[in-house]
């Protein structure tokens, strides 16, 4: 089974030129997989993957001045850290507190540690691998999901708060 998964992964990477695409965005293959795994846990719809990947790419690698300080601030990475420390009965449950206050010593806590976490947090699909290899170009540094599952983007934290507080989520 593992050999089949790896063969499929390698075939998809080669067929789609993902390594070259990732390199064009300053990522190596492993970083692409890590980013794709985070995006995989964030999006309900594959069509949202490039935008969400773009936000995380901006947070980690953009030279544009912003208030994220290089922190991804990704809830799925904190869920992974929390669930790895104390395996629960059900995984990927929402965070009960700010990511800054959960699994604070874990290098997967992207509210505390800058850049990408050390490993992928799940097995990403082709859509999120494509998105991580070629993240959408934007000025967005923030996003959230609405009740309907659509993604709302913002450039600044203040803009994010205004949109978040005025949108059912």
PDB file of N, CA and C in Angstrom, residues 56-159:
ATOM      1  N   UNK A  56      -0.636  31.633   3.283  1.00  0.00           N
ATOM      2  CA  UNK A  56       0.432  31.045   4.092  1.00  0.00           C
ATOM      3  C   UNK A  56       1.807  31.325   3.492  1.00  0.00           C
ATOM      4  N   UNK A  57       1.912  31.315   2.167  1.00  0.00           N
ATOM      5  CA  UNK A  57       3.185  31.664   1.533  1.00  0.00           C
ATOM      6  C   UNK A  57       3.548  33.102   1.891  1.00  0.00           C
ATOM      7  N   UNK A  58       2.572  34.005   1.810  1.00  0.00           N
ATOM      8  CA  UNK A  58       2.834  35.405   2.166  1.00  0.00           C
ATOM      9  C   UNK A  58       3.314  35.528   3.610  1.00  0.00           C
ATOM     10  N   UNK A  59       2.662  34.827   4.518  1.00  0.00           N
ATOM     11  CA  UNK A  59       3.048  34.919   5.931  1.00  0.00           C
ATOM     12  C   UNK A  59       4.469  34.419   6.167  1.00  0.00           C
ATOM     13  N   UNK A  60       4.835  33.355   5.499  1.00  0.00           N
ATOM     14  CA  UNK A  60       6.148  32.743   5.746  1.00  0.00           C
ATOM     15  C   UNK A  60       7.278  33.366   4.944  1.00  0.00           C
ATOM     16  N   UNK A  61       6.986  33.833   3.725  1.00  0.00           N
ATOM     17  CA  UNK A  61       8.078  34.190   2.820  1.00  0.00           C
ATOM     18  C   UNK A  61       8.021  35.590   2.222  1.00  0.00           C
ATOM     19  N   UNK A  62       6.912  36.282   2.350  1.00  0.00           N
ATOM     20  CA  UNK A  62       6.790  37.589   1.697  1.00  0.00           C
ATOM     21  C   UNK A  62       7.749  38.611   2.298  1.00  0.00           C
ATOM     22  N   UNK A  63       8.275  39.463   1.438  1.00  0.00           N
ATOM     23  CA  UNK A  63       9.124  40.565   1.906  1.00  0.00           C
ATOM     24  C   UNK A  63       8.305  41.841   2.082  1.00  0.00           C
ATOM     25  N   UNK A  64       7.011  41.769   1.773  1.00  0.00           N
ATOM     26  CA  UNK A  64       6.117  42.910   1.970  1.00  0.00           C
ATOM     27  C   UNK A  64       5.925  43.105   3.473  1.00  0.00           C
ATOM     28  N   UNK A  65       6.101  44.326   3.961  1.00  0.00           N
ATOM     29  CA  UNK A  65       5.884  44.556   5.397  1.00  0.00           C
ATOM     30  C   UNK A  65       4.459  44.147   5.804  1.00  0.00           C
ATOM     31  N   UNK A  66       4.369  43.401   6.893  1.00  0.00           N
ATOM     32  CA  UNK A  66       3.060  42.951   7.386  1.00  0.00           C
ATOM     33  C   UNK A  66       3.170  42.676   8.875  1.00  0.00           C
ATOM     34  N   UNK A  67       2.030  42.413   9.497  1.00  0.00           N
ATOM     35  CA  UNK A  67       2.034  42.237  10.950  1.00  0.00           C
ATOM     36  C   UNK A  67       1.996  40.772  11.395  1.00  0.00           C
ATOM     37  N   UNK A  68       2.340  39.832  10.508  1.00  0.00           N
ATOM     38  CA  UNK A  68       2.356  38.421  10.911  1.00  0.00           C
ATOM     39  C   UNK A  68       3.696  37.984  11.487  1.00  0.00           C
ATOM     40  N   UNK A  69       4.735  38.769  11.282  1.00  0.00           N
ATOM     41  CA  UNK A  69       6.073  38.490  11.826  1.00  0.00           C
ATOM     42  C   UNK A  69       6.613  37.123  11.412  1.00  0.00           C
ATOM     43  N   UNK A  70       6.210  36.632  10.235  1.00  0.00           N
ATOM     44  CA  UNK A  70       6.713  35.346   9.764  1.00  0.00           C
ATOM     45  C   UNK A  70       6.035  34.139  10.381  1.00  0.00           C
ATOM     46  N   UNK A  71       4.994  34.368  11.175  1.00  0.00           N
ATOM     47  CA  UNK A  71       4.267  33.272  11.808  1.00  0.00           C
ATOM     48  C   UNK A  71       3.102  32.844  10.923  1.00  0.00           C
ATOM     49  N   UNK A  72       2.973  31.544  10.667  1.00  0.00           N
ATOM     50  CA  UNK A  72       1.841  31.065   9.872  1.00  0.00           C
ATOM     51  C   UNK A  72       0.531  31.215  10.627  1.00  0.00           C
ATOM     52  N   UNK A  73       0.545  30.977  11.932  1.00  0.00           N
ATOM     53  CA  UNK A  73      -0.681  31.063  12.715  1.00  0.00           C
ATOM     54  C   UNK A  73      -1.757  30.127  12.190  1.00  0.00           C
ATOM     55  N   UNK A  74      -1.379  28.905  11.863  1.00  0.00           N
ATOM     56  CA  UNK A  74      -2.293  27.934  11.261  1.00  0.00           C
ATOM     57  C   UNK A  74      -2.881  27.010  12.321  1.00  0.00           C
ATOM     58  N   UNK A  75      -4.195  27.085  12.511  1.00  0.00           N
ATOM     59  CA  UNK A  75      -4.849  26.225  13.492  1.00  0.00           C
ATOM     60  C   UNK A  75      -4.575  24.734  13.266  1.00  0.00           C
ATOM     61  N   UNK A  76      -4.590  24.226  12.022  1.00  0.00           N
ATOM     62  CA  UNK A  76      -4.336  22.790  11.851  1.00  0.00           C
ATOM     63  C   UNK A  76      -2.976  22.334  12.377  1.00  0.00           C
ATOM     64  N   UNK A  77      -1.969  23.199  12.329  1.00  0.00           N
ATOM     65  CA  UNK A  77      -0.663  22.790  12.858  1.00  0.00           C
ATOM     66  C   UNK A  77      -0.709  22.674  14.374  1.00  0.00           C
ATOM     67  N   UNK A  78      -1.493  23.529  15.006  1.00  0.00           N
ATOM     68  CA  UNK A  78      -1.638  23.467  16.466  1.00  0.00           C
ATOM     69  C   UNK A  78      -2.497  22.260  16.850  1.00  0.00           C
ATOM     70  N   UNK A  79      -3.519  21.970  16.054  1.00  0.00           N
ATOM     71  CA  UNK A  79      -4.309  20.763  16.297  1.00  0.00           C
ATOM     72  C   UNK A  79      -3.411  19.529  16.220  1.00  0.00           C
ATOM     73  N   UNK A  80      -2.550  19.495  15.216  1.00  0.00           N
ATOM     74  CA  UNK A  80      -1.608  18.385  15.058  1.00  0.00           C
ATOM     75  C   UNK A  80      -0.687  18.296  16.273  1.00  0.00           C
ATOM     76  N   UNK A  81      -0.149  19.427  16.706  1.00  0.00           N
ATOM     77  CA  UNK A  81       0.749  19.452  17.868  1.00  0.00           C
ATOM     78  C   UNK A  81       0.020  18.970  19.119  1.00  0.00           C
ATOM     79  N   UNK A  82      -1.172  19.503  19.342  1.00  0.00           N
ATOM     80  CA  UNK A  82      -1.965  19.117  20.519  1.00  0.00           C
ATOM     81  C   UNK A  82      -2.268  17.626  20.501  1.00  0.00           C
ATOM     82  N   UNK A  83      -2.729  17.128  19.355  1.00  0.00           N
ATOM     83  CA  UNK A  83      -3.134  15.730  19.260  1.00  0.00           C
ATOM     84  C   UNK A  83      -1.946  14.772  19.300  1.00  0.00           C
ATOM     85  N   UNK A  84      -0.756  15.252  18.930  1.00  0.00           N
ATOM     86  CA  UNK A  84       0.451  14.427  19.005  1.00  0.00           C
ATOM     87  C   UNK A  84       0.935  14.296  20.441  1.00  0.00           C
ATOM     88  N   UNK A  85       0.750  15.368  21.226  1.00  0.00           N
ATOM     89  CA  UNK A  85       1.173  15.333  22.632  1.00  0.00           C
ATOM     90  C   UNK A  85       0.277  14.430  23.458  1.00  0.00           C
ATOM     91  N   UNK A  86      -1.026  14.556  23.257  1.00  0.00           N
ATOM     92  CA  UNK A  86      -2.008  13.772  24.010  1.00  0.00           C
ATOM     93  C   UNK A  86      -3.042  13.243  23.030  1.00  0.00           C
ATOM     94  N   UNK A  87      -2.803  12.063  22.463  1.00  0.00           N
ATOM     95  CA  UNK A  87      -3.735  11.540  21.466  1.00  0.00           C
ATOM     96  C   UNK A  87      -5.173  11.471  22.001  1.00  0.00           C
ATOM     97  N   UNK A  88      -6.094  12.138  21.303  1.00  0.00           N
ATOM     98  CA  UNK A  88      -7.488  12.170  21.741  1.00  0.00           C
ATOM     99  C   UNK A  88      -8.293  11.011  21.149  1.00  0.00           C
ATOM    100  N   UNK A  89      -9.560  10.939  21.539  1.00  0.00           N
ATOM    101  CA  UNK A  89     -10.451   9.942  20.947  1.00  0.00           C
ATOM    102  C   UNK A  89     -10.827  10.340  19.523  1.00  0.00           C
ATOM    103  N   UNK A  90     -10.883  11.640  19.270  1.00  0.00           N
ATOM    104  CA  UNK A  90     -11.184  12.157  17.926  1.00  0.00           C
ATOM    105  C   UNK A  90     -10.149  13.222  17.576  1.00  0.00           C
ATOM    106  N   UNK A  91      -9.622  13.148  16.366  1.00  0.00           N
ATOM    107  CA  UNK A  91      -8.586  14.087  15.927  1.00  0.00           C
ATOM    108  C   UNK A  91      -9.191  15.285  15.202  1.00  0.00           C
ATOM    109  N   UNK A  92      -8.397  16.358  15.101  1.00  0.00           N
ATOM    110  CA  UNK A  92      -8.714  17.565  14.342  1.00  0.00           C
ATOM    111  C   UNK A  92      -9.899  18.335  14.921  1.00  0.00           C
ATOM    112  N   UNK A  93     -10.139  18.188  16.215  1.00  0.00           N
ATOM    113  CA  UNK A  93     -11.200  18.978  16.835  1.00  0.00           C
ATOM    114  C   UNK A  93     -10.776  20.444  16.883  1.00  0.00           C
ATOM    115  N   UNK A  94     -11.747  21.368  16.853  1.00  0.00           N
ATOM    116  CA  UNK A  94     -11.400  22.794  16.922  1.00  0.00           C
ATOM    117  C   UNK A  94     -10.600  23.113  18.183  1.00  0.00           C
ATOM    118  N   UNK A  95      -9.816  24.166  18.089  1.00  0.00           N
ATOM    119  CA  UNK A  95      -9.024  24.609  19.240  1.00  0.00           C
ATOM    120  C   UNK A  95      -9.935  25.257  20.272  1.00  0.00           C
ATOM    121  N   UNK A  96      -9.692  24.958  21.542  1.00  0.00           N
ATOM    122  CA  UNK A  96     -10.496  25.513  22.625  1.00  0.00           C
ATOM    123  C   UNK A  96      -9.975  26.871  23.085  1.00  0.00           C
ATOM    124  N   UNK A  97      -8.821  27.267  22.601  1.00  0.00           N
ATOM    125  CA  UNK A  97      -8.177  28.515  23.017  1.00  0.00           C
ATOM    126  C   UNK A  97      -7.330  29.001  21.844  1.00  0.00           C
ATOM    127  N   UNK A  98      -6.686  30.121  22.014  1.00  0.00           N
ATOM    128  CA  UNK A  98      -5.773  30.622  20.988  1.00  0.00           C
ATOM    129  C   UNK A  98      -4.636  29.629  20.791  1.00  0.00           C
ATOM    130  N   UNK A  99      -4.175  29.510  19.555  1.00  0.00           N
ATOM    131  CA  UNK A  99      -3.037  28.645  19.269  1.00  0.00           C
ATOM    132  C   UNK A  99      -1.802  29.024  20.054  1.00  0.00           C
ATOM    133  N   UNK A 100      -1.737  30.270  20.513  1.00  0.00           N
ATOM    134  CA  UNK A 100      -0.591  30.724  21.310  1.00  0.00           C
ATOM    135  C   UNK A 100      -0.532  30.032  22.668  1.00  0.00           C
ATOM    136  N   UNK A 101      -1.660  29.458  23.099  1.00  0.00           N
ATOM    137  CA  UNK A 101      -1.747  28.887  24.442  1.00  0.00           C
ATOM    138  C   UNK A 101      -1.822  27.360  24.467  1.00  0.00           C
ATOM    139  N   UNK A 102      -1.681  26.726  23.319  1.00  0.00           N
ATOM    140  CA  UNK A 102      -1.823  25.268  23.224  1.00  0.00           C
ATOM    141  C   UNK A 102      -0.532  24.678  22.661  1.00  0.00           C
ATOM    142  N   UNK A 103      -0.066  23.594  23.237  1.00  0.00           N
ATOM    143  CA  UNK A 103       1.144  22.902  22.750  1.00  0.00           C
ATOM    144  C   UNK A 103       2.267  23.904  22.496  1.00  0.00           C
ATOM    145  N   UNK A 104       2.540  24.704  23.490  1.00  0.00           N
ATOM    146  CA  UNK A 104       3.454  25.839  23.323  1.00  0.00           C
ATOM    147  C   UNK A 104       4.907  25.444  23.080  1.00  0.00           C
ATOM    148  N   UNK A 105       5.299  24.241  23.426  1.00  0.00           N
ATOM    149  CA  UNK A 105       6.683  23.806  23.201  1.00  0.00           C
ATOM    150  C   UNK A 105       6.863  23.043  21.897  1.00  0.00           C
ATOM    151  N   UNK A 106       5.791  22.832  21.176  1.00  0.00           N
ATOM    152  CA  UNK A 106       5.870  22.029  19.960  1.00  0.00           C
ATOM    153  C   UNK A 106       6.332  22.859  18.764  1.00  0.00           C
ATOM    154  N   UNK A 107       7.298  22.354  17.997  1.00  0.00           N
ATOM    155  CA  UNK A 107       7.729  23.077  16.796  1.00  0.00           C
ATOM    156  C   UNK A 107       6.641  23.120  15.718  1.00  0.00           C
ATOM    157  N   UNK A 108       5.541  22.380  15.901  1.00  0.00           N
ATOM    158  CA  UNK A 108       4.411  22.444  14.972  1.00  0.00           C
ATOM    159  C   UNK A 108       3.468  23.587  15.325  1.00  0.00           C
ATOM    160  N   UNK A 109       3.718  24.259  16.448  1.00  0.00           N
ATOM    161  CA  UNK A 109       2.865  25.390  16.817  1.00  0.00           C
ATOM    162  C   UNK A 109       3.311  26.617  16.025  1.00  0.00           C
ATOM    163  N   UNK A 110       2.599  26.898  14.955  1.00  0.00           N
ATOM    164  CA  UNK A 110       2.975  27.994  14.060  1.00  0.00           C
ATOM    165  C   UNK A 110       2.463  29.348  14.535  1.00  0.00           C
ATOM    166  N   UNK A 111       1.895  29.381  15.724  1.00  0.00           N
ATOM    167  CA  UNK A 111       1.597  30.663  16.369  1.00  0.00           C
ATOM    168  C   UNK A 111       2.822  31.139  17.152  1.00  0.00           C
ATOM    169  N   UNK A 112       3.732  30.212  17.442  1.00  0.00           N
ATOM    170  CA  UNK A 112       4.911  30.520  18.256  1.00  0.00           C
ATOM    171  C   UNK A 112       6.198  30.426  17.435  1.00  0.00           C
ATOM    172  N   UNK A 113       6.296  29.415  16.578  1.00  0.00           N
ATOM    173  CA  UNK A 113       7.509  29.197  15.791  1.00  0.00           C
ATOM    174  C   UNK A 113       7.301  29.677  14.358  1.00  0.00           C
ATOM    175  N   UNK A 114       8.262  30.459  13.866  1.00  0.00           N
ATOM    176  CA  UNK A 114       8.166  31.050  12.528  1.00  0.00           C
ATOM    177  C   UNK A 114       8.352  30.016  11.423  1.00  0.00           C
ATOM    178  N   UNK A 115       7.790  30.341  10.274  1.00  0.00           N
ATOM    179  CA  UNK A 115       7.972  29.524   9.085  1.00  0.00           C
ATOM    180  C   UNK A 115       7.137  28.259   9.105  1.00  0.00           C
ATOM    181  N   UNK A 116       7.518  27.341   8.243  1.00  0.00           N
ATOM    182  CA  UNK A 116       6.803  26.072   8.134  1.00  0.00           C
ATOM    183  C   UNK A 116       7.164  25.152   9.293  1.00  0.00           C
ATOM    184  N   UNK A 117       6.238  24.271   9.692  1.00  0.00           N
ATOM    185  CA  UNK A 117       6.585  23.280  10.718  1.00  0.00           C
ATOM    186  C   UNK A 117       7.576  22.266  10.149  1.00  0.00           C
ATOM    187  N   UNK A 118       8.156  21.419  11.004  1.00  0.00           N
ATOM    188  CA  UNK A 118       9.219  20.515  10.550  1.00  0.00           C
ATOM    189  C   UNK A 118       8.781  19.410   9.589  1.00  0.00           C
ATOM    190  N   UNK A 119       7.512  19.011   9.639  1.00  0.00           N
ATOM    191  CA  UNK A 119       7.029  17.926   8.776  1.00  0.00           C
ATOM    192  C   UNK A 119       5.608  18.235   8.319  1.00  0.00           C
ATOM    193  N   UNK A 120       5.132  17.486   7.326  1.00  0.00           N
ATOM    194  CA  UNK A 120       3.717  17.606   6.967  1.00  0.00           C
ATOM    195  C   UNK A 120       2.839  17.181   8.141  1.00  0.00           C
ATOM    196  N   UNK A 121       1.600  17.671   8.153  1.00  0.00           N
ATOM    197  CA  UNK A 121       0.666  17.313   9.225  1.00  0.00           C
ATOM    198  C   UNK A 121      -0.387  16.312   8.757  1.00  0.00           C
ATOM    199  N   UNK A 122      -0.439  16.055   7.458  1.00  0.00           N
ATOM    200  CA  UNK A 122      -1.337  15.050   6.896  1.00  0.00           C
ATOM    201  C   UNK A 122      -0.857  14.743   5.481  1.00  0.00           C
ATOM    202  N   UNK A 123      -1.543  13.857   4.822  1.00  0.00           N
ATOM    203  CA  UNK A 123      -1.189  13.501   3.448  1.00  0.00           C
ATOM    204  C   UNK A 123      -2.006  14.376   2.496  1.00  0.00           C
ATOM    205  N   UNK A 124      -1.354  15.285   1.780  1.00  0.00           N
ATOM    206  CA  UNK A 124      -2.102  16.188   0.909  1.00  0.00           C
ATOM    207  C   UNK A 124      -2.511  15.528  -0.406  1.00  0.00           C
ATOM    208  N   UNK A 125      -3.602  16.042  -0.967  1.00  0.00           N
ATOM    209  CA  UNK A 125      -4.056  15.581  -2.269  1.00  0.00           C
ATOM    210  C   UNK A 125      -3.428  16.399  -3.384  1.00  0.00           C
ATOM    211  N   UNK A 126      -3.725  16.012  -4.614  1.00  0.00           N
ATOM    212  CA  UNK A 126      -3.135  16.677  -5.770  1.00  0.00           C
ATOM    213  C   UNK A 126      -3.517  18.155  -5.826  1.00  0.00           C
ATOM    214  N   UNK A 127      -4.765  18.490  -5.529  1.00  0.00           N
ATOM    215  CA  UNK A 127      -5.199  19.893  -5.610  1.00  0.00           C
ATOM    216  C   UNK A 127      -4.404  20.781  -4.662  1.00  0.00           C
ATOM    217  N   UNK A 128      -4.134  20.301  -3.462  1.00  0.00           N
ATOM    218  CA  UNK A 128      -3.383  21.129  -2.517  1.00  0.00           C
ATOM    219  C   UNK A 128      -1.893  21.115  -2.828  1.00  0.00           C
ATOM    220  N   UNK A 129      -1.394  20.040  -3.416  1.00  0.00           N
ATOM    221  CA  UNK A 129       0.000  20.040  -3.880  1.00  0.00           C
ATOM    222  C   UNK A 129       0.180  21.065  -5.000  1.00  0.00           C
ATOM    223  N   UNK A 130      -0.762  21.093  -5.934  1.00  0.00           N
ATOM    224  CA  UNK A 130      -0.711  22.090  -7.011  1.00  0.00           C
ATOM    225  C   UNK A 130      -0.766  23.502  -6.437  1.00  0.00           C
ATOM    226  N   UNK A 131      -1.634  23.705  -5.452  1.00  0.00           N
ATOM    227  CA  UNK A 131      -1.773  25.030  -4.836  1.00  0.00           C
ATOM    228  C   UNK A 131      -0.506  25.437  -4.100  1.00  0.00           C
ATOM    229  N   UNK A 132       0.113  24.505  -3.401  1.00  0.00           N
ATOM    230  CA  UNK A 132       1.345  24.818  -2.668  1.00  0.00           C
ATOM    231  C   UNK A 132       2.503  25.081  -3.624  1.00  0.00           C
ATOM    232  N   UNK A 133       2.518  24.381  -4.745  1.00  0.00           N
ATOM    233  CA  UNK A 133       3.582  24.573  -5.732  1.00  0.00           C
ATOM    234  C   UNK A 133       3.441  25.908  -6.457  1.00  0.00           C
ATOM    235  N   UNK A 134       2.203  26.376  -6.573  1.00  0.00           N
ATOM    236  CA  UNK A 134       1.945  27.651  -7.259  1.00  0.00           C
ATOM    237  C   UNK A 134       0.869  28.422  -6.509  1.00  0.00           C
ATOM    238  N   UNK A 135       1.207  28.945  -5.325  1.00  0.00           N
ATOM    239  CA  UNK A 135       0.213  29.667  -4.530  1.00  0.00           C
ATOM    240  C   UNK A 135      -0.284  30.912  -5.268  1.00  0.00           C
ATOM    241  N   UNK A 136      -1.537  31.256  -5.026  1.00  0.00           N
ATOM    242  CA  UNK A 136      -2.104  32.460  -5.642  1.00  0.00           C
ATOM    243  C   UNK A 136      -1.319  33.686  -5.194  1.00  0.00           C
ATOM    244  N   UNK A 137      -1.046  34.571  -6.134  1.00  0.00           N
ATOM    245  CA  UNK A 137      -0.368  35.826  -5.791  1.00  0.00           C
ATOM    246  C   UNK A 137      -1.428  36.814  -5.324  1.00  0.00           C
ATOM    247  N   UNK A 138      -1.208  37.364  -4.145  1.00  0.00           N
ATOM    248  CA  UNK A 138      -2.142  38.343  -3.592  1.00  0.00           C
ATOM    249  C   UNK A 138      -1.428  39.139  -2.508  1.00  0.00           C
ATOM    250  N   UNK A 139      -2.124  40.108  -1.979  1.00  0.00           N
ATOM    251  CA  UNK A 139      -1.627  40.879  -0.834  1.00  0.00           C
ATOM    252  C   UNK A 139      -2.283  40.411   0.457  1.00  0.00           C
ATOM    253  N   UNK A 140      -2.941  39.261   0.417  1.00  0.00           N
ATOM    254  CA  UNK A 140      -3.663  38.780   1.590  1.00  0.00           C
ATOM    255  C   UNK A 140      -2.730  38.084   2.584  1.00  0.00           C
ATOM    256  N   UNK A 141      -2.976  38.375   3.863  1.00  0.00           N
ATOM    257  CA  UNK A 141      -2.239  37.728   4.946  1.00  0.00           C
ATOM    258  C   UNK A 141      -3.181  37.033   5.934  1.00  0.00           C
ATOM    259  N   UNK A 142      -4.482  37.180   5.723  1.00  0.00           N
ATOM    260  CA  UNK A 142      -5.478  36.627   6.651  1.00  0.00           C
ATOM    261  C   UNK A 142      -6.636  36.030   5.870  1.00  0.00           C
ATOM    262  N   UNK A 143      -7.301  35.062   6.485  1.00  0.00           N
ATOM    263  CA  UNK A 143      -8.516  34.490   5.909  1.00  0.00           C
ATOM    264  C   UNK A 143      -9.292  33.784   7.005  1.00  0.00           C
ATOM    265  N   UNK A 144     -10.561  33.546   6.732  1.00  0.00           N
ATOM    266  CA  UNK A 144     -11.382  32.684   7.580  1.00  0.00           C
ATOM    267  C   UNK A 144     -12.465  32.064   6.711  1.00  0.00           C
ATOM    268  N   UNK A 145     -13.060  30.991   7.219  1.00  0.00           N
ATOM    269  CA  UNK A 145     -14.140  30.302   6.512  1.00  0.00           C
ATOM    270  C   UNK A 145     -15.483  30.748   7.062  1.00  0.00           C
ATOM    271  N   UNK A 146     -16.443  30.942   6.165  1.00  0.00           N
ATOM    272  CA  UNK A 146     -17.800  31.285   6.581  1.00  0.00           C
ATOM    273  C   UNK A 146     -18.574  30.001   6.877  1.00  0.00           C
ATOM    274  N   UNK A 147     -19.792  30.154   7.385  1.00  0.00           N
ATOM    275  CA  UNK A 147     -20.637  28.991   7.656  1.00  0.00           C
ATOM    276  C   UNK A 147     -20.886  28.174   6.394  1.00  0.00           C
ATOM    277  N   UNK A 148     -20.956  28.865   5.261  1.00  0.00           N
ATOM    278  CA  UNK A 148     -21.217  28.170   3.995  1.00  0.00           C
ATOM    279  C   UNK A 148     -19.969  27.492   3.438  1.00  0.00           C
ATOM    280  N   UNK A 149     -18.825  27.747   4.057  1.00  0.00           N
ATOM    281  CA  UNK A 149     -17.582  27.127   3.611  1.00  0.00           C
ATOM    282  C   UNK A 149     -16.759  27.984   2.676  1.00  0.00           C
ATOM    283  N   UNK A 150     -17.262  29.177   2.330  1.00  0.00           N
ATOM    284  CA  UNK A 150     -16.454  30.040   1.466  1.00  0.00           C
ATOM    285  C   UNK A 150     -15.366  30.722   2.294  1.00  0.00           C
ATOM    286  N   UNK A 151     -14.344  31.196   1.607  1.00  0.00           N
ATOM    287  CA  UNK A 151     -13.198  31.819   2.267  1.00  0.00           C
ATOM    288  C   UNK A 151     -13.282  33.328   2.098  1.00  0.00           C
ATOM    289  N   UNK A 152     -13.050  34.046   3.187  1.00  0.00           N
ATOM    290  CA  UNK A 152     -13.000  35.507   3.169  1.00  0.00           C
ATOM    291  C   UNK A 152     -11.554  35.901   3.450  1.00  0.00           C
ATOM    292  N   UNK A 153     -11.001  36.764   2.606  1.00  0.00           N
ATOM    293  CA  UNK A 153      -9.600  37.167   2.706  1.00  0.00           C
ATOM    294  C   UNK A 153      -9.481  38.608   3.187  1.00  0.00           C
ATOM    295  N   UNK A 154      -8.344  38.910   3.818  1.00  0.00           N
ATOM    296  CA  UNK A 154      -8.054  40.274   4.271  1.00  0.00           C
ATOM    297  C   UNK A 154      -6.556  40.525   4.174  1.00  0.00           C
ATOM    298  N   UNK A 155      -6.223  41.787   3.969  1.00  0.00           N
ATOM    299  CA  UNK A 155      -4.821  42.186   3.840  1.00  0.00           C
ATOM    300  C   UNK A 155      -4.186  42.468   5.193  1.00  0.00           C
ATOM    301  N   UNK A 156      -4.936  43.117   6.076  1.00  0.00           N
ATOM    302  CA  UNK A 156      -4.412  43.477   7.397  1.00  0.00           C
ATOM    303  C   UNK A 156      -5.224  42.788   8.487  1.00  0.00           C
ATOM    304  N   UNK A 157      -4.672  42.764   9.674  1.00  0.00           N
ATOM    305  CA  UNK A 157      -5.386  42.163  10.799  1.00  0.00           C
ATOM    306  C   UNK A 157      -6.640  42.962  11.137  1.00  0.00           C
ATOM    307  N   UNK A 158      -6.563  44.288  11.062  1.00  0.00           N
ATOM    308  CA  UNK A 158      -7.749  45.109  11.331  1.00  0.00           C
ATOM    309  C   UNK A 158      -8.855  44.823  10.325  1.00  0.00           C
ATOM    310  N   UNK A 159      -8.490  44.699   9.057  1.00  0.00           N
ATOM    311  CA  UNK A 159      -9.480  44.357   8.028  1.00  0.00           C
ATOM    312  C   UNK A 159     -10.064  42.973   8.307  1.00  0.00           C
TER     313      UNK A 159
END
